[in-house]
Amino acid sequence: MLELLFLLLPVAAAYGWYMGRRSAQQTKQDEANRLSRDYVAGVNFLLSNQQDKAVDLFLDMLKEDTGTVEAHLTLGNLFRSRGEVDRAIRIHQTLMESASLTYEQRLLAVQQLGRDYMAAGLYDRAEDMFNQLTDETEFRVGALQQLLQIYQLTSDWQKAIEVAERLVKLGKDKQRIEIAHFYCELALQQMGNDDMDRAMALRRLFLSRA
């Protein structure tokens, strides 16, 4: 119980800051108060182990007021950190599909949804999310690193090589050693497929990079 309370502190702070700013800038005090009450109700659902009711309430709040996007991102991350990946996916997927998000907010939702899929072992879906971020300057390196992890986990060595080479071009020189290893793995894979010519060509590439 104490662990959950501490995990909720960042979310509470985000909501508190937003509601305070909203009250200072707008005259819609009743609406702000209602959203605050809804948030407290959601927290109570969490504390009484009614997580699905809490998620439903928080998502309803998001539909009414997108100013709570950052808090919802945080809440989804907290669910993922607790191993409740299905709930994290629900929150981040709803965020990503919201038409009222800014471009930056949508990218953040895509990033976190990709991490949710990774945690759930849904690597094909995670790959799709991170591929959407590889052309975005602020997200590129992190997305490529996540893709590299996916390709290692799925033994897709050709794609691992391609991603690692992109990371090297972005200044991640430590990937050079990994590239040599990936060529070795790919050669062994081709040997298992009885493609000896391809395996020998890859072996030469491995030696040239070792």
mmCIF file of C-alpha atoms in Angstrom:
data_model
loop_
_atom_site.group_PDB
_atom_site.id
_atom_site.type_symbol
_atom_site.label_atom_id
_atom_site.label_comp_id
_atom_site.label_asym_id
_atom_site.label_seq_id
_atom_site.Cartn_x
_atom_site.Cartn_y
_atom_site.Cartn_z
ATOM 1 C CA MET A 1 0.000 0.000 0.000
ATOM 2 C CA LEU A 2 2.775 2.440 0.893
ATOM 3 C CA GLU A 3 4.559 1.577 -2.343
ATOM 4 C CA LEU A 4 1.453 2.485 -4.338
ATOM 5 C CA LEU A 5 1.058 5.763 -2.475
ATOM 6 C CA PHE A 6 4.633 6.752 -3.295
ATOM 7 C CA LEU A 7 4.132 5.761 -6.931
ATOM 8 C CA LEU A 8 1.067 8.010 -7.119
ATOM 9 C CA LEU A 9 2.862 11.102 -5.823
ATOM 10 C CA PRO A 10 4.167 12.214 -9.265
ATOM 11 C CA VAL A 11 0.674 11.843 -10.712
ATOM 12 C CA ALA A 12 -0.863 13.787 -7.838
ATOM 13 C CA ALA A 13 1.721 16.538 -8.254
ATOM 14 C CA ALA A 14 1.018 16.789 -11.975
ATOM 15 C CA TYR A 15 -2.706 17.037 -11.440
ATOM 16 C CA GLY A 16 -2.302 19.499 -8.600
ATOM 17 C CA TRP A 17 -0.067 21.765 -10.671
ATOM 18 C CA TYR A 18 -2.413 21.651 -13.624
ATOM 19 C CA MET A 19 -5.522 22.347 -11.566
ATOM 20 C CA GLY A 20 -3.809 25.228 -9.800
ATOM 21 C CA ARG A 21 -2.773 26.765 -13.097
ATOM 22 C CA ARG A 22 -6.212 26.238 -14.539
ATOM 23 C CA SER A 23 -7.899 27.952 -11.584
ATOM 24 C CA ALA A 24 -5.527 30.906 -11.805
ATOM 25 C CA GLN A 25 -6.085 31.409 -15.506
ATOM 26 C CA GLN A 26 -9.760 30.620 -15.901
ATOM 27 C CA THR A 27 -13.039 31.320 -14.183
ATOM 28 C CA LYS A 28 -14.338 27.771 -14.597
ATOM 29 C CA GLN A 29 -13.737 26.914 -10.960
ATOM 30 C CA ASP A 30 -16.612 24.440 -10.782
ATOM 31 C CA GLU A 31 -15.203 22.413 -13.667
ATOM 32 C CA ALA A 32 -11.739 22.384 -12.126
ATOM 33 C CA ASN A 33 -13.203 21.278 -8.796
ATOM 34 C CA ARG A 34 -15.131 18.469 -10.475
ATOM 35 C CA LEU A 35 -12.026 17.211 -12.220
ATOM 36 C CA SER A 36 -10.170 17.342 -8.920
ATOM 37 C CA ARG A 37 -12.910 15.287 -7.268
ATOM 38 C CA ASP A 38 -12.789 12.787 -10.131
ATOM 39 C CA TYR A 39 -9.045 12.479 -9.697
ATOM 40 C CA VAL A 40 -9.418 11.810 -5.965
ATOM 41 C CA ALA A 41 -12.075 9.202 -6.760
ATOM 42 C CA GLY A 42 -9.682 7.569 -9.217
ATOM 43 C CA VAL A 43 -6.931 7.434 -6.614
ATOM 44 C CA ASN A 44 -9.374 5.865 -4.158
ATOM 45 C CA PHE A 45 -10.207 3.197 -6.729
ATOM 46 C CA LEU A 46 -6.495 2.450 -7.052
ATOM 47 C CA LEU A 47 -6.001 2.225 -3.310
ATOM 48 C CA SER A 48 -8.941 -0.164 -2.979
ATOM 49 C CA ASN A 49 -7.557 -2.438 -5.734
ATOM 50 C CA GLN A 50 -10.215 -1.419 -8.251
ATOM 51 C CA GLN A 51 -7.676 -0.562 -10.922
ATOM 52 C CA ASP A 52 -9.984 -1.062 -13.896
ATOM 53 C CA LYS A 53 -12.504 1.416 -12.488
ATOM 54 C CA ALA A 54 -9.651 3.862 -11.882
ATOM 55 C CA VAL A 55 -8.393 3.510 -15.453
ATOM 56 C CA ASP A 56 -11.903 4.016 -16.854
ATOM 57 C CA LEU A 57 -12.341 7.178 -14.783
ATOM 58 C CA PHE A 58 -8.947 8.614 -15.710
ATOM 59 C CA LEU A 59 -9.575 7.946 -19.407
ATOM 60 C CA ASP A 60 -12.968 9.664 -19.182
ATOM 61 C CA MET A 61 -11.209 12.659 -17.627
ATOM 62 C CA LEU A 62 -8.728 12.691 -20.489
ATOM 63 C CA LYS A 63 -11.544 12.822 -23.051
ATOM 64 C CA GLU A 64 -12.931 15.913 -21.328
ATOM 65 C CA ASP A 65 -9.662 17.691 -20.655
ATOM 66 C CA THR A 66 -6.431 17.035 -22.563
ATOM 67 C CA GLY A 67 -4.471 19.266 -20.188
ATOM 68 C CA THR A 68 -3.900 16.152 -18.084
ATOM 69 C CA VAL A 69 -1.936 14.331 -20.805
ATOM 70 C CA GLU A 70 1.379 14.360 -18.924
ATOM 71 C CA ALA A 71 -0.286 12.991 -15.798
ATOM 72 C CA HIS A 72 -1.867 10.183 -17.818
ATOM 73 C CA LEU A 73 1.495 9.348 -19.385
ATOM 74 C CA THR A 74 2.932 9.110 -15.881
ATOM 75 C CA LEU A 75 0.057 6.953 -14.663
ATOM 76 C CA GLY A 76 0.520 4.544 -17.569
ATOM 77 C CA ASN A 77 4.227 4.319 -16.801
ATOM 78 C CA LEU A 78 3.452 3.552 -13.160
ATOM 79 C CA PHE A 79 1.179 0.694 -14.167
ATOM 80 C CA ARG A 80 3.908 -0.687 -16.433
ATOM 81 C CA SER A 81 6.513 -0.448 -13.660
ATOM 82 C CA ARG A 82 4.169 -2.487 -11.444
ATOM 83 C CA GLY A 83 3.821 -5.176 -14.110
ATOM 84 C CA GLU A 84 0.246 -4.161 -14.992
ATOM 85 C CA VAL A 85 1.051 -3.872 -18.676
ATOM 86 C CA ASP A 86 -2.496 -4.307 -19.995
ATOM 87 C CA ARG A 87 -3.624 -1.211 -18.107
ATOM 88 C CA ALA A 88 -0.581 0.749 -19.257
ATOM 89 C CA ILE A 89 -1.386 -0.191 -22.859
ATOM 90 C CA ARG A 90 -5.006 0.960 -22.463
ATOM 91 C CA ILE A 91 -3.935 4.355 -21.185
ATOM 92 C CA HIS A 92 -1.169 4.999 -23.701
ATOM 93 C CA GLN A 93 -3.203 3.648 -26.633
ATOM 94 C CA THR A 94 -6.093 5.964 -25.789
ATOM 95 C CA LEU A 95 -3.661 8.861 -25.548
ATOM 96 C CA MET A 96 -2.066 8.068 -28.893
ATOM 97 C CA GLU A 97 -5.442 7.907 -30.633
ATOM 98 C CA SER A 98 -6.656 11.219 -29.206
ATOM 99 C CA ALA A 99 -7.152 13.756 -31.983
ATOM 100 C CA SER A 100 -6.554 16.686 -29.633
ATOM 101 C CA LEU A 101 -2.932 15.880 -28.731
ATOM 102 C CA THR A 102 -0.099 18.090 -29.868
ATOM 103 C CA TYR A 103 2.454 16.489 -32.182
ATOM 104 C CA GLU A 104 4.991 16.220 -29.342
ATOM 105 C CA GLN A 105 2.443 14.652 -26.991
ATOM 106 C CA ARG A 106 1.531 12.048 -29.579
ATOM 107 C CA LEU A 107 5.188 11.118 -30.030
ATOM 108 C CA LEU A 108 5.511 10.671 -26.266
ATOM 109 C CA ALA A 109 2.440 8.427 -26.268
ATOM 110 C CA VAL A 110 3.868 6.369 -29.146
ATOM 111 C CA GLN A 111 7.167 5.995 -27.273
ATOM 112 C CA GLN A 112 5.505 4.829 -24.063
ATOM 113 C CA LEU A 113 3.142 2.484 -25.908
ATOM 114 C CA GLY A 114 6.171 0.939 -27.588
ATOM 115 C CA ARG A 115 7.706 0.341 -24.171
ATOM 116 C CA ASP A 116 4.447 -1.200 -22.972
ATOM 117 C CA TYR A 117 4.480 -3.619 -25.908
ATOM 118 C CA MET A 118 8.114 -4.454 -25.166
ATOM 119 C CA ALA A 119 7.226 -5.264 -21.562
ATOM 120 C CA ALA A 120 4.369 -7.462 -22.796
ATOM 121 C CA GLY A 121 6.628 -9.310 -25.251
ATOM 122 C CA LEU A 122 4.631 -8.002 -28.232
ATOM 123 C CA TYR A 123 7.729 -7.259 -30.262
ATOM 124 C CA ASP A 124 6.028 -6.784 -33.640
ATOM 125 C CA ARG A 125 3.791 -4.066 -32.210
ATOM 126 C CA ALA A 126 6.689 -2.499 -30.337
ATOM 127 C CA GLU A 127 8.707 -2.460 -33.564
ATOM 128 C CA ASP A 128 5.901 -0.601 -35.327
ATOM 129 C CA MET A 129 5.794 2.044 -32.577
ATOM 130 C CA PHE A 130 9.539 2.665 -32.506
ATOM 131 C CA ASN A 131 9.790 2.758 -36.301
ATOM 132 C CA GLN A 132 7.453 5.760 -36.167
ATOM 133 C CA LEU A 133 10.049 7.609 -34.083
ATOM 134 C CA THR A 134 13.286 6.961 -35.983
ATOM 135 C CA ASP A 135 12.957 10.121 -38.081
ATOM 136 C CA GLU A 136 12.207 12.330 -35.066
ATOM 137 C CA THR A 137 15.365 14.057 -33.823
ATOM 138 C CA GLU A 138 14.572 13.943 -30.102
ATOM 139 C CA PHE A 139 13.410 10.325 -30.181
ATOM 140 C CA ARG A 140 15.690 8.803 -32.832
ATOM 141 C CA VAL A 141 18.501 7.352 -30.709
ATOM 142 C CA GLY A 142 16.188 5.919 -28.061
ATOM 143 C CA ALA A 143 13.923 4.384 -30.703
ATOM 144 C CA LEU A 144 16.859 2.810 -32.542
ATOM 145 C CA GLN A 145 18.210 1.377 -29.289
ATOM 146 C CA GLN A 146 14.823 -0.171 -28.550
ATOM 147 C CA LEU A 147 14.670 -1.604 -32.080
ATOM 148 C CA LEU A 148 18.154 -3.041 -31.638
ATOM 149 C CA GLN A 149 16.994 -4.794 -28.486
ATOM 150 C CA ILE A 150 13.959 -6.195 -30.317
ATOM 151 C CA TYR A 151 16.057 -7.588 -33.162
ATOM 152 C CA GLN A 152 18.488 -9.201 -30.735
ATOM 153 C CA LEU A 153 15.627 -10.806 -28.815
ATOM 154 C CA THR A 154 14.076 -12.104 -32.044
ATOM 155 C CA SER A 155 17.429 -13.096 -33.624
ATOM 156 C CA ASP A 156 16.802 -10.859 -36.630
ATOM 157 C CA TRP A 157 20.503 -10.230 -37.117
ATOM 158 C CA GLN A 158 20.263 -8.495 -40.496
ATOM 159 C CA LYS A 159 17.991 -5.807 -39.074
ATOM 160 C CA ALA A 160 20.159 -5.628 -35.951
ATOM 161 C CA ILE A 161 23.162 -4.859 -38.160
ATOM 162 C CA GLU A 162 21.279 -2.150 -40.051
ATOM 163 C CA VAL A 163 20.094 -0.459 -36.853
ATOM 164 C CA ALA A 164 23.510 -0.703 -35.188
ATOM 165 C CA GLU A 165 25.120 0.923 -38.228
ATOM 166 C CA ARG A 166 22.648 3.806 -37.970
ATOM 167 C CA LEU A 167 23.570 4.215 -34.308
ATOM 168 C CA VAL A 168 27.277 4.317 -35.190
ATOM 169 C CA LYS A 169 26.559 7.148 -37.623
ATOM 170 C CA LEU A 170 24.854 8.955 -34.746
ATOM 171 C CA GLY A 171 28.005 8.716 -32.628
ATOM 172 C CA LYS A 172 27.348 5.473 -30.736
ATOM 173 C CA ASP A 173 30.759 3.958 -31.463
ATOM 174 C CA LYS A 174 30.387 1.095 -28.994
ATOM 175 C CA GLN A 175 27.954 -0.477 -31.456
ATOM 176 C CA ARG A 176 30.888 -1.283 -33.775
ATOM 177 C CA ILE A 177 31.841 -4.268 -31.628
ATOM 178 C CA GLU A 178 28.230 -5.423 -31.575
ATOM 179 C CA ILE A 179 28.038 -5.233 -35.373
ATOM 180 C CA ALA A 180 30.894 -7.733 -35.656
ATOM 181 C CA HIS A 181 29.055 -10.023 -33.256
ATOM 182 C CA PHE A 182 25.832 -9.700 -35.264
ATOM 183 C CA TYR A 183 27.639 -10.689 -38.461
ATOM 184 C CA CYS A 184 28.926 -13.774 -36.654
ATOM 185 C CA GLU A 185 25.418 -14.655 -35.493
ATOM 186 C CA LEU A 186 24.050 -14.120 -38.993
ATOM 187 C CA ALA A 187 26.753 -16.376 -40.454
ATOM 188 C CA LEU A 188 25.861 -19.131 -37.984
ATOM 189 C CA GLN A 189 22.215 -18.674 -38.888
ATOM 190 C CA GLN A 190 22.992 -19.096 -42.589
ATOM 191 C CA MET A 191 25.063 -22.197 -41.869
ATOM 192 C CA GLY A 192 22.037 -23.645 -40.133
ATOM 193 C CA ASN A 193 20.083 -22.932 -43.314
ATOM 194 C CA ASP A 194 22.755 -24.747 -45.381
ATOM 195 C CA ASP A 195 23.655 -21.528 -47.195
ATOM 196 C CA MET A 196 27.421 -21.954 -46.928
ATOM 197 C CA ASP A 197 28.330 -19.350 -49.556
ATOM 198 C CA ARG A 198 26.385 -16.691 -47.685
ATOM 199 C CA ALA A 199 27.826 -17.895 -44.376
ATOM 200 C CA MET A 200 31.412 -17.608 -45.658
ATOM 201 C CA ALA A 201 30.774 -14.120 -47.042
ATOM 202 C CA LEU A 202 29.406 -13.072 -43.659
ATOM 203 C CA ARG A 203 32.379 -14.667 -41.924
ATOM 204 C CA ARG A 204 34.697 -12.458 -43.973
ATOM 205 C CA LEU A 205 32.659 -9.409 -43.003
ATOM 206 C CA PHE A 206 32.852 -10.479 -39.366
ATOM 207 C CA LEU A 207 36.646 -10.781 -39.528
ATOM 208 C CA SER A 208 36.944 -7.384 -41.215
ATOM 209 C CA ARG A 209 35.061 -5.762 -38.337
ATOM 210 C CA ALA A 210 36.461 -7.750 -35.421
#
